[in-house]
Short mmCIF file of C-alpha atoms and ligand atoms in Angstrom, two decimals:
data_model
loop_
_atom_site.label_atom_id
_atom_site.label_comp_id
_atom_site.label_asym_id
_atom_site.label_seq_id
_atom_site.Cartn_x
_atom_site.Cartn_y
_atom_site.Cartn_z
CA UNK L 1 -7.45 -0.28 -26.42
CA UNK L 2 -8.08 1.14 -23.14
CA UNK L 3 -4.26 2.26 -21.63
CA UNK L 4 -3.94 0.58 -18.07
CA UNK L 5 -3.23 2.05 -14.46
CA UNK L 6 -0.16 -0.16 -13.19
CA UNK L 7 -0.31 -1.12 -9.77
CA UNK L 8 2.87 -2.76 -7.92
CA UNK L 9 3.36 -4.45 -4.68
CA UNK L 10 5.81 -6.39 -2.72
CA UNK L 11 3.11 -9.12 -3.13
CA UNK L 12 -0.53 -9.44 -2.48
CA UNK L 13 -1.09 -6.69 -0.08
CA UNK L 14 -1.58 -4.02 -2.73
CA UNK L 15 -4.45 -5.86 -3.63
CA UNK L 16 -6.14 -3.65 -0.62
CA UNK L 17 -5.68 -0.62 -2.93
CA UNK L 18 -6.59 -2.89 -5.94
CA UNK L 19 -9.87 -2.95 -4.19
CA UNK L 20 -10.57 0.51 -3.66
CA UNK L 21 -9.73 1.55 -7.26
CA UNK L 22 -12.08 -1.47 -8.69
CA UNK L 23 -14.94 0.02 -6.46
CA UNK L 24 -13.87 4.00 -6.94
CA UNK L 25 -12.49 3.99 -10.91
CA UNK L 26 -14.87 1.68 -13.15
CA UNK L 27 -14.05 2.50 -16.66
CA UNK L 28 -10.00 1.86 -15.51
CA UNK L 29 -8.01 -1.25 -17.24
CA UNK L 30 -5.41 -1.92 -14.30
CA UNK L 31 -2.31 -4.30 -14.58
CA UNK L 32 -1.00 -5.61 -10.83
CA UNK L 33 2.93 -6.39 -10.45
CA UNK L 34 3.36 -8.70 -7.10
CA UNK L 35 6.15 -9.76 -6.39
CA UNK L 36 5.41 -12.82 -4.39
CA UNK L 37 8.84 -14.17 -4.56
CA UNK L 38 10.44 -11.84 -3.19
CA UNK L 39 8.12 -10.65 -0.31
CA UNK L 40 8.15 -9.12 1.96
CA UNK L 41 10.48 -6.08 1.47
CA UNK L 42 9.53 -4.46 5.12
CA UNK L 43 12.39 -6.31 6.60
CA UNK L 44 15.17 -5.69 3.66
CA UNK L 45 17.79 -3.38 3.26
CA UNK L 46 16.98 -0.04 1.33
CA UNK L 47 19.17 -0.70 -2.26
CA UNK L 48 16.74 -4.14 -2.68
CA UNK L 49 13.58 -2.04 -2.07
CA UNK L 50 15.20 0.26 -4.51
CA UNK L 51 16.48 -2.18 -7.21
CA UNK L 52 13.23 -4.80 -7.00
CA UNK L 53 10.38 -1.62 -7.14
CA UNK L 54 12.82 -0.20 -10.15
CA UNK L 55 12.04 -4.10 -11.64
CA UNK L 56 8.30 -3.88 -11.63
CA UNK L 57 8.06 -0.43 -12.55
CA UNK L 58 10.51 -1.21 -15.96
CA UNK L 59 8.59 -4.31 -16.80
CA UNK L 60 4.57 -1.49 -16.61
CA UNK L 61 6.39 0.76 -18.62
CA UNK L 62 6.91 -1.61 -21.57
CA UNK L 63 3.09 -2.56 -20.80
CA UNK L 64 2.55 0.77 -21.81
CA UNK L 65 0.78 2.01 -18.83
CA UNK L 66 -0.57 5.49 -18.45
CA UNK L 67 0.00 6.29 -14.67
CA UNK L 68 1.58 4.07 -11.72
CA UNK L 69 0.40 3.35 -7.84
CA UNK L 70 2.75 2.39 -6.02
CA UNK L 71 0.42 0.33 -3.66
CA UNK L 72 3.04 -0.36 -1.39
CA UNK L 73 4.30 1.63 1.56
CA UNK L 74 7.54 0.48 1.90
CA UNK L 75 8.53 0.46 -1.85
CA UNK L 76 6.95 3.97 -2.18
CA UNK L 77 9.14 4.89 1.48
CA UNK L 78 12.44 3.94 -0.98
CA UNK L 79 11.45 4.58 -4.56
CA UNK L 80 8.56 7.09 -5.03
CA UNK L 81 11.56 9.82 -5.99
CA UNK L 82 13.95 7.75 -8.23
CA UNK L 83 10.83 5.91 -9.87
CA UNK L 84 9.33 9.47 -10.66
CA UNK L 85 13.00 10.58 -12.54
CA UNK L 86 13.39 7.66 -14.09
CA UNK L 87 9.70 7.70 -16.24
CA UNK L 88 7.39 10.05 -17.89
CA UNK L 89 4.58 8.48 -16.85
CA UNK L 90 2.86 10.16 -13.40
CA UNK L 91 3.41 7.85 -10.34
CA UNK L 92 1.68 8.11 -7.08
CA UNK L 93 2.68 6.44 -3.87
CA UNK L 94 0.43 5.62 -0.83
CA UNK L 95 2.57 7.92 1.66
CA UNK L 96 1.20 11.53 0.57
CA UNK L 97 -2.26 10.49 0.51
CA UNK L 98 -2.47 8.60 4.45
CA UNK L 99 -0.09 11.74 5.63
CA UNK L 100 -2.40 14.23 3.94
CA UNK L 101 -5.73 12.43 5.48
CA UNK L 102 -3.92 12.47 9.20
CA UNK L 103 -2.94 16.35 8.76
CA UNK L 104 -6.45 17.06 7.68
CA UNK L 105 -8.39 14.70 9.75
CA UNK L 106 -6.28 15.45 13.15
CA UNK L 107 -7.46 18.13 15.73
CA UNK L 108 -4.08 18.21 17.92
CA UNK L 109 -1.27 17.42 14.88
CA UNK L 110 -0.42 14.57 17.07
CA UNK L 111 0.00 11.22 14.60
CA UNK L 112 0.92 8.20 15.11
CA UNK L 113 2.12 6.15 12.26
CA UNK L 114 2.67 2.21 12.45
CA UNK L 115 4.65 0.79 9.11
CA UNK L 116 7.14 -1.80 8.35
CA UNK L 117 10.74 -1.33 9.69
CA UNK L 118 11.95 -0.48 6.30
CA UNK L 119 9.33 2.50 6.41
CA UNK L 120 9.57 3.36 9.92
CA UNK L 121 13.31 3.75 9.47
CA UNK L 122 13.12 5.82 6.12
CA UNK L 123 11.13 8.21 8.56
CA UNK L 124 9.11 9.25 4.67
CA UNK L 125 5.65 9.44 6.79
CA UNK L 126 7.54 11.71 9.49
CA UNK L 127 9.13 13.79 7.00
CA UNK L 128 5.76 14.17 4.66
CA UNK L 129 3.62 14.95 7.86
CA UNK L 130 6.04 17.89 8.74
CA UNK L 131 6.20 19.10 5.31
CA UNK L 132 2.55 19.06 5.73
CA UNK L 133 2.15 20.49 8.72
CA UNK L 134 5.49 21.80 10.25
CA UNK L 135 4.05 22.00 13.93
CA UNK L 136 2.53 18.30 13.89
CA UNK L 137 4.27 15.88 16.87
CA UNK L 138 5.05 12.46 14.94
CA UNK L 139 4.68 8.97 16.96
CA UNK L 140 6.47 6.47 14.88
CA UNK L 141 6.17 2.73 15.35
CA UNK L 142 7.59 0.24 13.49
CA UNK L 143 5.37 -3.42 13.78
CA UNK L 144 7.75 -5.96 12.46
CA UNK L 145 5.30 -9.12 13.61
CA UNK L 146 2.08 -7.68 11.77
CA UNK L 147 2.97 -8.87 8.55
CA UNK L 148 3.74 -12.49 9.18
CA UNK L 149 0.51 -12.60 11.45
CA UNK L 150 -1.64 -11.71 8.28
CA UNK L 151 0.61 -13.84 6.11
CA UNK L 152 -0.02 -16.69 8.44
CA UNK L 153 -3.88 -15.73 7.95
CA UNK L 154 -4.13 -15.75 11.66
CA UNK L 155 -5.44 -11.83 11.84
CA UNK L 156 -8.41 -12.75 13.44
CA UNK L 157 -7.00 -14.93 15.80
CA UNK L 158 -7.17 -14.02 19.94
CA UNK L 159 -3.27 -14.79 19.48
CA UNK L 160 -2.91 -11.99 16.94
CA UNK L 161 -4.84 -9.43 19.14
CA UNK L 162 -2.15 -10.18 21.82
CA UNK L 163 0.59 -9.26 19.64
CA UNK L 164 -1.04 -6.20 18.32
CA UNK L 165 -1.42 -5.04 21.87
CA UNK L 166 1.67 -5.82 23.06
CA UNK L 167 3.08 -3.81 20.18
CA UNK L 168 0.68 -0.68 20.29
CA UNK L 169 1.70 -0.45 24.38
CA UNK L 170 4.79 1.08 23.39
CA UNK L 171 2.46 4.43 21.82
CA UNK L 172 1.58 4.16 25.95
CA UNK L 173 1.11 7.82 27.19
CA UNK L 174 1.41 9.27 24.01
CA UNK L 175 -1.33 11.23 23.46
CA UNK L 176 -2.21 11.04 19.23
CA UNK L 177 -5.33 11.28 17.52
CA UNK L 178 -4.86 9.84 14.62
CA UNK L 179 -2.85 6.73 13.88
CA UNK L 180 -1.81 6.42 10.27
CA UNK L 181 -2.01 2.31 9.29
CA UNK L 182 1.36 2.78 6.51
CA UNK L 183 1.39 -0.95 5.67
CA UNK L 184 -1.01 -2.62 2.98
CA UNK L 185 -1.30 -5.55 5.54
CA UNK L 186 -2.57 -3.39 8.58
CA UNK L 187 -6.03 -3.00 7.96
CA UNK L 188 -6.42 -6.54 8.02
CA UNK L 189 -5.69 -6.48 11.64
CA UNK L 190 -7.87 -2.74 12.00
CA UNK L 191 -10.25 -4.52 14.19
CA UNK L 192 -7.73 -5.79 16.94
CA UNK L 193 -5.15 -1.87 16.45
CA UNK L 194 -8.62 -0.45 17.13
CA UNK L 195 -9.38 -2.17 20.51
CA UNK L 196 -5.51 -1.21 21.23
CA UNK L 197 -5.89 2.04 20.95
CA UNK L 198 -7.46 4.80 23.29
CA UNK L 199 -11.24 4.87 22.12
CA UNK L 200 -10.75 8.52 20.73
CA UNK L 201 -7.89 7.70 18.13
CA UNK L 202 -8.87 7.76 14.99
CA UNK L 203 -7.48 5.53 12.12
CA UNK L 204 -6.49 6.11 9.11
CA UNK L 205 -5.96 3.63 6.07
CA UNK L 206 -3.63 4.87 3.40
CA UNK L 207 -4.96 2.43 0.80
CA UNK L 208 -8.21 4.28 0.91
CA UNK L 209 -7.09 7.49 0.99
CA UNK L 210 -4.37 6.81 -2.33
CA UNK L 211 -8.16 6.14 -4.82
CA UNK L 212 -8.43 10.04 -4.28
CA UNK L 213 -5.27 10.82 -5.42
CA UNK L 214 -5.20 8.34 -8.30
CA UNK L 215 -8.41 10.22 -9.30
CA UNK L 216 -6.86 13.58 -9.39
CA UNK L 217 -3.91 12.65 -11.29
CA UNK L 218 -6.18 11.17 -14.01
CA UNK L 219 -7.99 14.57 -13.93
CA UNK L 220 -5.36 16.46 -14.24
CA UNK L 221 -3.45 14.84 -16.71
CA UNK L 222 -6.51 14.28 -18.85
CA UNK L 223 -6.18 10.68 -19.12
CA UNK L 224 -9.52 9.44 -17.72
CA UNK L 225 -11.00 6.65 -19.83
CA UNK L 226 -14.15 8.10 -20.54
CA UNK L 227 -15.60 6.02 -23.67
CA UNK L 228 -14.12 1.98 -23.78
CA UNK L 229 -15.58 -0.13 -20.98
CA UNK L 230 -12.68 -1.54 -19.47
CA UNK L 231 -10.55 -4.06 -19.84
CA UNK L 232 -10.72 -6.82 -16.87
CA UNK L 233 -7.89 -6.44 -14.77
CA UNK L 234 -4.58 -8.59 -14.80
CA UNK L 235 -2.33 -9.79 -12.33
CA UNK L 236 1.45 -10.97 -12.48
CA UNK L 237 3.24 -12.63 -9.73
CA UNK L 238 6.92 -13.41 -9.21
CA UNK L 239 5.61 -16.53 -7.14
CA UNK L 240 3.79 -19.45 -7.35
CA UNK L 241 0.39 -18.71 -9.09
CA UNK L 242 -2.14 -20.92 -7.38
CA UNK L 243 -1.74 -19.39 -4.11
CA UNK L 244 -1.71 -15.67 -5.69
CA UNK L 245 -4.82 -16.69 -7.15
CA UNK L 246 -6.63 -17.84 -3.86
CA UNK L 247 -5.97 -14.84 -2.27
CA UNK L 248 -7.07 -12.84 -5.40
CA UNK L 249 -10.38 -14.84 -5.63
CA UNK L 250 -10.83 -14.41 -1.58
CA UNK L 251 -10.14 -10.69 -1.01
CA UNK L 252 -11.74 -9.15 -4.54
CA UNK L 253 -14.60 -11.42 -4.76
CA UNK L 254 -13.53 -12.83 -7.89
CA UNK L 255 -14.21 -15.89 -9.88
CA UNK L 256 -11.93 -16.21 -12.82
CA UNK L 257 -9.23 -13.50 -12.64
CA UNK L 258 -6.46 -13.44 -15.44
CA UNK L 259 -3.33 -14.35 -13.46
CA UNK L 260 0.23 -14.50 -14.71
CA UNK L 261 3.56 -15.19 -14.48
CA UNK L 262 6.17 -12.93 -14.35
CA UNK L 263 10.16 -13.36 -14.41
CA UNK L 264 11.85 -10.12 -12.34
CA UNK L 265 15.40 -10.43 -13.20
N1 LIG G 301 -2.50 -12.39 3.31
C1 LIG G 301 -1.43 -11.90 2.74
N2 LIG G 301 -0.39 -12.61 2.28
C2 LIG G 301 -0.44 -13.95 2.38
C3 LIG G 301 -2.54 -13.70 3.42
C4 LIG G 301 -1.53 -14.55 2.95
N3 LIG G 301 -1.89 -15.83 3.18
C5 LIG G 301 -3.09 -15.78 3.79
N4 LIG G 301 -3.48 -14.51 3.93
N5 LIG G 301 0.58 -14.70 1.91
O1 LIG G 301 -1.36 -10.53 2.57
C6 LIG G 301 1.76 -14.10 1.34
C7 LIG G 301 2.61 -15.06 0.62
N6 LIG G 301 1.91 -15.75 -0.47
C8 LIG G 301 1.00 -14.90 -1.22
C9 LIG G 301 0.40 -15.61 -2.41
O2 LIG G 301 1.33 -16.30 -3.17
C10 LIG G 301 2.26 -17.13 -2.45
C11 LIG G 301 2.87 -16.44 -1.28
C12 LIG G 301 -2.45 -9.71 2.88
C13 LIG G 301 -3.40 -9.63 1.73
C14 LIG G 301 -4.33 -8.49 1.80
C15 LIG G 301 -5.21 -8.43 0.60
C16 LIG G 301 -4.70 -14.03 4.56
C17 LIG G 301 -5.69 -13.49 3.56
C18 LIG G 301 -6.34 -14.30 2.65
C19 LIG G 301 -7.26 -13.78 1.74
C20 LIG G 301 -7.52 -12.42 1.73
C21 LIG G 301 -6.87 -11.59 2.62
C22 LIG G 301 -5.94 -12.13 3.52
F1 LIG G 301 -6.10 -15.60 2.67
F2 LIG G 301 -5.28 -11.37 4.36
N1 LIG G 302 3.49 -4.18 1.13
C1 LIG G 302 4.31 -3.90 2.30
C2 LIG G 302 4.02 -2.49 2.83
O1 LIG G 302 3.00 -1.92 2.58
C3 LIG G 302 4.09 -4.92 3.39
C4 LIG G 302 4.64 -6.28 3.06
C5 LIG G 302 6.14 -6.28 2.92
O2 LIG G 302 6.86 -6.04 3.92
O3 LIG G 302 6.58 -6.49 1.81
O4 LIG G 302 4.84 -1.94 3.51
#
Protein backbone atom coordinates (compact mmCIF):
# COMPACT_ATOMS: atom_id res chain seq x y z
CA UNK A 1 0.00 0.00 0.00
CA UNK A 2 1.41 3.07 -1.32
CA UNK A 3 0.38 6.10 1.50
CA UNK A 4 -1.37 8.98 -0.57
CA UNK A 5 -0.61 12.85 -0.96
CA UNK A 6 -4.11 14.53 -0.09
CA UNK A 7 -5.01 17.30 -2.13
CA UNK A 8 -8.10 19.70 -1.17
CA UNK A 9 -9.94 22.35 -2.96
CA UNK A 10 -12.93 24.50 -2.77
CA UNK A 11 -13.89 22.46 -5.89
CA UNK A 12 -12.36 21.63 -9.16
CA UNK A 13 -9.80 24.28 -9.46
CA UNK A 14 -7.15 22.41 -7.51
CA UNK A 15 -7.25 20.09 -10.16
CA UNK A 16 -4.62 22.74 -11.85
CA UNK A 17 -2.14 21.61 -9.14
CA UNK A 18 -3.51 18.01 -9.52
CA UNK A 19 -1.99 18.36 -12.88
CA UNK A 20 1.33 19.47 -12.15
CA UNK A 21 1.95 16.82 -9.45
CA UNK A 22 0.59 13.91 -11.98
CA UNK A 23 3.24 15.25 -14.55
CA UNK A 24 6.14 16.22 -11.76
CA UNK A 25 5.60 13.16 -8.94
CA UNK A 26 4.90 9.71 -10.81
CA UNK A 27 5.34 7.06 -8.26
CA UNK A 28 2.70 9.40 -5.88
CA UNK A 29 -0.93 7.78 -4.93
CA UNK A 30 -2.93 11.19 -4.48
CA UNK A 31 -6.55 11.45 -2.97
CA UNK A 32 -8.48 14.96 -4.17
CA UNK A 33 -11.16 16.52 -1.60
CA UNK A 34 -13.51 19.10 -3.76
CA UNK A 35 -15.85 20.47 -2.35
CA UNK A 36 -18.20 21.22 -5.15
CA UNK A 37 -21.09 21.97 -2.98
CA UNK A 38 -19.95 24.36 -1.32
CA UNK A 39 -17.86 26.41 -3.89
CA UNK A 40 -16.65 28.85 -4.19
CA UNK A 41 -15.19 30.03 -0.82
CA UNK A 42 -13.46 33.36 -2.46
CA UNK A 43 -16.56 35.26 -1.69
CA UNK A 44 -17.31 33.79 2.05
CA UNK A 45 -16.63 34.97 5.29
CA UNK A 46 -13.26 33.80 6.98
CA UNK A 47 -14.79 31.21 9.99
CA UNK A 48 -16.51 29.08 6.77
CA UNK A 49 -13.13 29.01 4.94
CA UNK A 50 -11.86 27.99 8.29
CA UNK A 51 -14.50 25.42 9.42
CA UNK A 52 -15.13 23.76 5.63
CA UNK A 53 -10.94 23.41 4.86
CA UNK A 54 -10.83 21.96 8.72
CA UNK A 55 -13.74 19.35 7.07
CA UNK A 56 -11.66 18.06 4.22
CA UNK A 57 -8.52 18.02 5.95
CA UNK A 58 -10.30 15.65 9.04
CA UNK A 59 -11.96 13.42 6.54
CA UNK A 60 -7.51 12.85 4.55
CA UNK A 61 -6.40 12.28 7.85
CA UNK A 62 -8.59 9.23 8.52
CA UNK A 63 -7.51 8.28 4.77
CA UNK A 64 -4.33 8.03 6.26
CA UNK A 65 -2.49 10.38 4.09
CA UNK A 66 1.18 11.11 4.39
CA UNK A 67 1.42 14.92 3.52
CA UNK A 68 -1.41 17.56 2.48
CA UNK A 69 -1.59 20.43 -0.47
CA UNK A 70 -3.68 22.67 0.14
CA UNK A 71 -4.38 23.41 -3.62
CA UNK A 72 -6.39 26.22 -2.88
CA UNK A 73 -5.43 29.83 -2.32
CA UNK A 74 -8.07 31.02 -0.44
CA UNK A 75 -8.43 28.02 1.98
CA UNK A 76 -4.59 28.03 2.43
CA UNK A 77 -5.06 32.34 2.93
CA UNK A 78 -7.44 31.10 6.19
CA UNK A 79 -6.25 27.70 7.27
CA UNK A 80 -2.60 26.87 6.31
CA UNK A 81 -1.72 27.79 10.29
CA UNK A 82 -4.62 26.12 12.23
CA UNK A 83 -4.57 23.05 9.71
CA UNK A 84 -0.70 22.70 10.44
CA UNK A 85 -1.53 22.64 14.64
CA UNK A 86 -4.19 20.64 14.35
CA UNK A 87 -2.19 17.38 12.43
CA UNK A 88 1.06 15.67 12.37
CA UNK A 89 1.09 15.18 9.03
CA UNK A 90 3.27 18.07 6.90
CA UNK A 91 0.87 20.43 4.96
CA UNK A 92 1.84 22.79 2.28
CA UNK A 93 -0.24 25.60 0.91
CA UNK A 94 0.06 27.30 -2.55
CA UNK A 95 0.87 30.89 -0.97
CA UNK A 96 4.71 30.34 0.02
CA UNK A 97 5.57 28.77 -3.12
CA UNK A 98 3.88 31.75 -5.85
CA UNK A 99 5.34 34.46 -3.13
CA UNK A 100 8.73 32.75 -3.10
CA UNK A 101 8.79 32.45 -7.18
CA UNK A 102 7.76 36.46 -7.38
CA UNK A 103 10.63 37.41 -4.73
CA UNK A 104 13.06 35.35 -6.68
CA UNK A 105 11.92 35.90 -10.15
CA UNK A 106 11.36 39.91 -9.68
CA UNK A 107 14.16 42.47 -10.56
CA UNK A 108 12.43 45.68 -8.85
CA UNK A 109 10.46 43.78 -5.65
CA UNK A 110 7.49 45.32 -7.21
CA UNK A 111 4.48 42.40 -7.26
CA UNK A 112 1.40 42.42 -8.08
CA UNK A 113 -0.86 39.78 -6.78
CA UNK A 114 -4.55 39.14 -8.16
CA UNK A 115 -6.63 36.51 -5.75
CA UNK A 116 -10.10 36.07 -4.60
CA UNK A 117 -11.56 38.70 -2.17
CA UNK A 118 -11.31 36.32 0.65
CA UNK A 119 -7.41 36.23 -0.14
CA UNK A 120 -6.94 39.68 -1.13
CA UNK A 121 -8.47 40.73 2.17
CA UNK A 122 -6.45 38.18 4.40
CA UNK A 123 -3.49 40.26 2.81
CA UNK A 124 -1.41 36.31 3.40
CA UNK A 125 0.41 37.00 -0.16
CA UNK A 126 1.30 40.69 1.12
CA UNK A 127 2.40 39.56 4.38
CA UNK A 128 4.52 36.34 2.94
CA UNK A 129 6.15 38.63 0.20
CA UNK A 130 7.42 41.04 2.99
CA UNK A 131 8.52 38.34 5.16
CA UNK A 132 10.32 37.38 2.10
CA UNK A 133 11.63 40.27 1.09
CA UNK A 134 11.01 43.20 3.60
CA UNK A 135 11.75 46.02 0.94
CA UNK A 136 9.33 44.49 -1.86
CA UNK A 137 6.25 47.18 -2.87
CA UNK A 138 2.99 44.86 -2.90
CA UNK A 139 0.09 45.64 -5.61
CA UNK A 140 -2.89 43.79 -4.39
CA UNK A 141 -5.98 43.15 -6.46
CA UNK A 142 -8.78 41.36 -5.62
CA UNK A 143 -10.81 39.89 -9.10
CA UNK A 144 -14.16 38.92 -7.76
CA UNK A 145 -15.69 38.25 -11.57
CA UNK A 146 -12.75 35.80 -12.65
CA UNK A 147 -14.09 32.93 -11.05
CA UNK A 148 -17.63 32.86 -12.32
CA UNK A 149 -16.18 33.68 -15.89
CA UNK A 150 -14.20 30.29 -15.78
CA UNK A 151 -17.08 28.63 -13.99
CA UNK A 152 -19.32 29.76 -16.77
CA UNK A 153 -16.52 28.16 -19.16
CA UNK A 154 -16.56 31.39 -21.00
CA UNK A 155 -12.53 32.08 -20.38
CA UNK A 156 -11.89 32.20 -23.82
CA UNK A 157 -14.58 34.27 -24.71
CA UNK A 158 -13.87 38.15 -26.28
CA UNK A 159 -16.49 38.95 -23.35
CA UNK A 160 -14.15 37.52 -20.72
CA UNK A 161 -11.06 39.45 -22.10
CA UNK A 162 -13.17 42.64 -21.49
CA UNK A 163 -13.68 41.91 -17.98
CA UNK A 164 -10.16 40.92 -17.33
CA UNK A 165 -9.12 44.25 -18.69
CA UNK A 166 -11.40 46.25 -17.15
CA UNK A 167 -10.26 44.69 -13.88
CA UNK A 168 -6.35 44.71 -14.44
CA UNK A 169 -6.83 48.81 -15.34
CA UNK A 170 -7.04 49.43 -11.82
CA UNK A 171 -2.91 48.03 -11.48
CA UNK A 172 -2.87 51.35 -14.12
CA UNK A 173 0.48 53.22 -13.43
CA UNK A 174 1.71 50.84 -11.16
CA UNK A 175 4.81 49.86 -12.20
CA UNK A 176 5.26 45.70 -11.11
CA UNK A 177 7.11 43.10 -12.69
CA UNK A 178 5.75 40.31 -11.67
CA UNK A 179 2.08 39.58 -11.13
CA UNK A 180 1.43 36.64 -8.86
CA UNK A 181 -1.97 34.64 -10.38
CA UNK A 182 -3.15 33.50 -6.31
CA UNK A 183 -6.35 31.80 -7.55
CA UNK A 184 -6.46 28.09 -8.97
CA UNK A 185 -8.95 29.53 -11.61
CA UNK A 186 -6.57 32.34 -13.00
CA UNK A 187 -4.46 30.63 -15.26
CA UNK A 188 -7.32 29.65 -17.15
CA UNK A 189 -7.79 33.17 -18.15
CA UNK A 190 -3.47 33.66 -18.37
CA UNK A 191 -3.89 34.30 -21.99
CA UNK A 192 -6.37 37.35 -21.79
CA UNK A 193 -4.27 38.85 -17.83
CA UNK A 194 -1.33 38.56 -20.23
CA UNK A 195 -2.56 40.88 -23.07
CA UNK A 196 -3.72 43.18 -19.94
CA UNK A 197 -0.71 43.61 -18.68
CA UNK A 198 2.36 45.85 -19.75
CA UNK A 199 4.38 43.44 -22.15
CA UNK A 200 7.34 43.31 -19.56
CA UNK A 201 5.29 41.80 -16.53
CA UNK A 202 5.96 38.65 -15.89
CA UNK A 203 3.46 36.01 -14.50
CA UNK A 204 3.58 33.82 -12.15
CA UNK A 205 1.30 30.66 -11.48
CA UNK A 206 1.29 29.43 -7.93
CA UNK A 207 -0.03 25.99 -8.89
CA UNK A 208 3.21 25.38 -10.68
CA UNK A 209 5.40 26.68 -8.42
CA UNK A 210 3.58 24.52 -5.12
CA UNK A 211 5.01 20.75 -7.29
CA UNK A 212 8.50 22.12 -6.03
CA UNK A 213 7.61 22.44 -2.71
CA UNK A 214 5.56 19.26 -2.47
CA UNK A 215 8.84 17.67 -3.71
CA UNK A 216 10.96 19.01 -0.99
CA UNK A 217 8.75 18.14 1.75
CA UNK A 218 8.73 14.51 0.52
CA UNK A 219 12.57 14.78 0.56
CA UNK A 220 12.89 15.95 3.59
CA UNK A 221 10.62 14.01 5.46
CA UNK A 222 11.78 10.84 3.77
CA UNK A 223 8.52 9.80 2.57
CA UNK A 224 9.07 9.53 -1.21
CA UNK A 225 7.50 6.39 -2.65
CA UNK A 226 10.37 4.98 -4.17
CA UNK A 227 9.44 1.11 -4.84
CA UNK A 228 5.21 0.52 -5.40
CA UNK A 229 4.02 1.96 -8.70
CA UNK A 230 1.27 4.01 -7.71
CA UNK A 231 -1.96 3.81 -6.99
CA UNK A 232 -4.37 5.70 -9.64
CA UNK A 233 -5.55 8.71 -8.19
CA UNK A 234 -9.08 9.34 -6.53
CA UNK A 235 -11.36 12.06 -6.38
CA UNK A 236 -14.28 13.00 -3.87
CA UNK A 237 -16.72 15.69 -4.41
CA UNK A 238 -19.28 17.30 -2.10
CA UNK A 239 -21.38 17.88 -5.41
CA UNK A 240 -22.98 16.29 -8.02
CA UNK A 241 -20.55 13.68 -9.58
CA UNK A 242 -21.25 13.73 -13.29
CA UNK A 243 -20.27 17.19 -13.75
CA UNK A 244 -17.01 16.74 -11.40
CA UNK A 245 -16.26 14.04 -13.64
CA UNK A 246 -16.47 16.04 -17.01
CA UNK A 247 -14.28 18.47 -15.89
CA UNK A 248 -11.87 15.78 -14.48
CA UNK A 249 -11.92 13.85 -17.85
CA UNK A 250 -11.48 17.43 -19.80
CA UNK A 251 -8.65 19.14 -17.89
CA UNK A 252 -6.37 15.80 -16.91
CA UNK A 253 -6.88 13.98 -20.04
CA UNK A 254 -8.50 11.20 -18.44
CA UNK A 255 -10.72 8.39 -19.44
CA UNK A 256 -12.02 6.50 -16.49
CA UNK A 257 -11.06 8.34 -13.27
CA UNK A 258 -12.29 6.85 -9.83
CA UNK A 259 -14.74 9.52 -8.66
CA UNK A 260 -16.61 9.66 -5.39
CA UNK A 261 -18.90 10.90 -3.18
CA UNK A 262 -18.27 12.53 -0.21
CA UNK A 263 -20.66 13.82 2.75
CA UNK A 264 -18.80 17.12 4.58
CA UNK A 265 -20.83 17.55 7.61
N1 LIG B 1 -14.15 25.35 -14.56
C1 LIG B 1 -14.24 25.36 -13.25
N2 LIG B 1 -15.36 25.14 -12.55
C2 LIG B 1 -16.50 24.87 -13.21
C3 LIG B 1 -15.26 25.10 -15.21
C4 LIG B 1 -16.48 24.83 -14.59
N3 LIG B 1 -17.42 24.58 -15.53
C5 LIG B 1 -16.80 24.70 -16.72
N4 LIG B 1 -15.50 25.01 -16.53
N5 LIG B 1 -17.64 24.63 -12.54
O1 LIG B 1 -13.10 25.58 -12.52
C6 LIG B 1 -17.69 24.70 -11.10
C7 LIG B 1 -18.93 24.11 -10.54
N6 LIG B 1 -19.12 22.71 -10.91
C8 LIG B 1 -17.90 21.93 -10.91
C9 LIG B 1 -18.16 20.46 -11.18
O2 LIG B 1 -19.19 19.94 -10.41
C10 LIG B 1 -20.40 20.71 -10.36
C11 LIG B 1 -20.16 22.16 -10.10
C12 LIG B 1 -11.85 25.67 -13.16
C13 LIG B 1 -11.25 24.32 -13.36
C14 LIG B 1 -9.80 24.34 -13.62
C15 LIG B 1 -9.26 22.95 -13.75
C16 LIG B 1 -14.51 25.26 -17.55
C17 LIG B 1 -13.49 24.14 -17.64
C18 LIG B 1 -13.83 22.89 -18.11
C19 LIG B 1 -12.88 21.87 -18.21
C20 LIG B 1 -11.57 22.11 -17.81
C21 LIG B 1 -11.23 23.36 -17.33
C22 LIG B 1 -12.19 24.36 -17.23
F1 LIG B 1 -15.07 22.65 -18.50
F2 LIG B 1 -11.90 25.55 -16.75
N1 LIG C 1 -10.01 27.67 -5.31
C1 LIG C 1 -10.23 29.09 -5.06
C2 LIG C 1 -8.89 29.82 -4.91
O1 LIG C 1 -7.87 29.37 -5.35
C3 LIG C 1 -11.04 29.72 -6.16
C4 LIG C 1 -12.47 29.28 -6.18
C5 LIG C 1 -13.23 29.70 -4.94
O2 LIG C 1 -13.43 30.91 -4.72
O3 LIG C 1 -13.59 28.81 -4.20
O4 LIG C 1 -8.86 30.86 -4.32
Amino acid sequence: MVRPIGVIDSGVGGLTVVKEMLIHLPNESLIYIGDDKRCPYGSRSAEEVLKFTIEMAEALSEMDIKMLVIACNTATAIALEEIRQRFNFPVVGVIVPGARAAVATSKTQKIAVLGTTRTIKSSAYQNEIIKQSPYAMVYPLDCPEFVPLVEKGQYKSREAGVVVENRLSKLNGENFDIAILGCTHYPLLEAHIKKSLPPDVQIISSAVETVRDVEMVLTEHNIVNKGLLRQAPVFYTTGPQAAFKAIVCDWLEMENPDIRSLMLS
